[in-house]
Amino acid sequence: MSDNDEEMPVPFLDLACAFRANEKAWLSRIREIGASGCFILGQEVAAFEREFARYMGIKHAVAVASGTDALVLGLRALGIGPGDEVITTPYSFFASSEAISMVGAIPVFADIDRNSFTIDPHRITEKIGARTRAILPVHIFGHACDMAAILKIARAHGLVVIEDCAQAFGAKSNGEYVGALGDCGCFSFYPTKVLGCYGDGGMLTSNDDGIQEHVRRLRNHGMVASYMHAEFGCNSRLDEIQAAALRLKLQCINDDINARRKIAAQYARLLSGLELAIPQSPDAESHVYGVYTIRLKNRDAVRRSLAERRISTAVYYPLGLHLQEVYRGLGYATGSMPVCERMTAENLSLPIYPGMPQRHIERVCNALNGAVQ
Ligand SMILES: Cc1ncc(COP(=O)(O)O)c(C=O)c1O
């Protein structure tokens, strides 16, 4: 540790650190891809789809251009469209409900569980109506939703389940990978994610042959044979260069997830006894700590105090989806999702990433010790 280490910034993430680990191998693959002349949906993408499906123990994985596209195309392949209602969480990144709106369906928000930040199955049942077609749970921050309860409700009411796994690659619910439990799983490879690339990318997983065939068609303009189009699709193709990076990262993903879990365990130990709530996980496999989010009463003052010590934090999220301006027409009032609304005032996400220096973990915890009353 250098003399002035206390003055060095503690970043929220260090994506360049992860890049350095793969730099040589990736650049060499880029040269080979360049020499092959095949840049989109080629052998790298096909191999990555196979390896991803094998890792998860699922039949199909279809690479697309983003996590948002995976959600939109998954909803479309399941026949969700105008007039349909999809029950989802108000506590997520906007893309979760945006995808529902983009296919013309209506998001119906059900409040969350205060310990996991994930949708509360008890609140789902009371939102089911004549137009409900699907449930879209989000494994937020890398924490698996209570999928057993959600699937039971879905089966009882004839609903399909689209899992938003954007933040939760590698998390398990009752011993099974998220994304392998519902009708389809949707992943994002945005660079900050647990499995992230060096650009944009996404994946849809499913055990259903029909869904995977349909999404393969939709991602390429609804093309059924060369320049023959059976329906409107879009351009949502993954490129070879991103697939090559993702294949390299998949090889060491278990180490990365273990590194996140070790940091989470240290935070839990060093923050115990303080007036704050740390993430709860029912077992060792259900959380991958894509984001490490604590809850505390005087969030904004604590955040300012950490910033004064050059420690970066984030607020995920400052406003529930049900209160976003764009959904004003849906008529949700302040107070309609009390748990979510409380969480938006109390959440604070701390730095976490594989390779995070030990001294940074300690500086975050020391600063919290000083700032939390
Ligand atoms: C929960 C959630 N869903 C969906 C998305 C959308 O993924 P992408 O940015 O790859 O479109 C994100 C990305 O941040 C996310 O966090």
mmCIF file of N, CA, C and O in Angstrom, residues 8 69 76 117-118 133 138 204 215 250 271 280:
data_model
loop_
_atom_site.group_PDB
_atom_site.id
_atom_site.type_symbol
_atom_site.label_atom_id
_atom_site.label_comp_id
_atom_site.label_asym_id
_atom_site.label_seq_id
_atom_site.Cartn_x
_atom_site.Cartn_y
_atom_site.Cartn_z
ATOM 1 N N MET A 8 -6.520 7.759 -2.904
ATOM 2 C CA MET A 8 -6.835 7.247 -4.245
ATOM 3 C C MET A 8 -8.322 6.922 -4.330
ATOM 4 O O MET A 8 -8.908 6.434 -3.355
ATOM 5 N N ASP A 69 -33.356 -6.860 -26.212
ATOM 6 C CA ASP A 69 -33.867 -7.629 -27.359
ATOM 7 C C ASP A 69 -34.271 -9.033 -26.929
ATOM 8 O O ASP A 69 -35.276 -9.566 -27.412
ATOM 9 N N ARG A 76 -42.368 -11.842 -27.700
ATOM 10 C CA ARG A 76 -43.009 -12.038 -29.010
ATOM 11 C C ARG A 76 -43.147 -13.523 -29.341
ATOM 12 O O ARG A 76 -44.181 -13.969 -29.822
ATOM 13 N N PHE A 117 -35.279 -7.837 -2.577
ATOM 14 C CA PHE A 117 -35.547 -6.854 -3.629
ATOM 15 C C PHE A 117 -36.262 -7.491 -4.827
ATOM 16 O O PHE A 117 -36.451 -6.858 -5.849
ATOM 17 N N THR A 118 -36.607 -8.782 -4.761
ATOM 18 C CA THR A 118 -37.255 -9.451 -5.906
ATOM 19 C C THR A 118 -38.775 -9.477 -5.703
ATOM 20 O O THR A 118 -39.269 -9.287 -4.591
ATOM 21 N N ARG A 133 -51.403 -12.742 -19.010
ATOM 22 C CA ARG A 133 -50.879 -13.826 -19.856
ATOM 23 C C ARG A 133 -49.533 -14.354 -19.358
ATOM 24 O O ARG A 133 -49.148 -15.478 -19.693
ATOM 25 N N VAL A 138 -37.710 -10.665 -12.258
ATOM 26 C CA VAL A 138 -36.348 -10.159 -12.512
ATOM 27 C C VAL A 138 -35.444 -10.614 -11.358
ATOM 28 O O VAL A 138 -35.732 -10.321 -10.201
ATOM 29 N N LEU A 204 -31.024 -15.506 -25.316
ATOM 30 C CA LEU A 204 -32.295 -16.072 -24.876
ATOM 31 C C LEU A 204 -32.107 -17.566 -24.717
ATOM 32 O O LEU A 204 -31.543 -18.222 -25.599
ATOM 33 N N VAL A 215 -37.283 -17.347 -32.160
ATOM 34 C CA VAL A 215 -36.371 -16.247 -31.831
ATOM 35 C C VAL A 215 -35.219 -16.181 -32.851
ATOM 36 O O VAL A 215 -34.783 -15.102 -33.250
ATOM 37 N N LEU A 250 -16.477 -16.931 -20.337
ATOM 38 C CA LEU A 250 -17.253 -18.068 -19.817
ATOM 39 C C LEU A 250 -16.331 -19.131 -19.207
ATOM 40 O O LEU A 250 -16.693 -19.802 -18.239
ATOM 41 N N LEU A 271 -19.295 -5.488 8.019
ATOM 42 C CA LEU A 271 -20.394 -4.529 8.250
ATOM 43 C C LEU A 271 -21.362 -4.999 9.332
ATOM 44 O O LEU A 271 -22.327 -4.302 9.640
ATOM 45 N N GLN A 280 -29.488 -10.604 1.702
ATOM 46 C CA GLN A 280 -29.799 -11.909 2.293
ATOM 47 C C GLN A 280 -29.850 -12.947 1.180
ATOM 48 O O GLN A 280 -30.344 -12.660 0.106
#
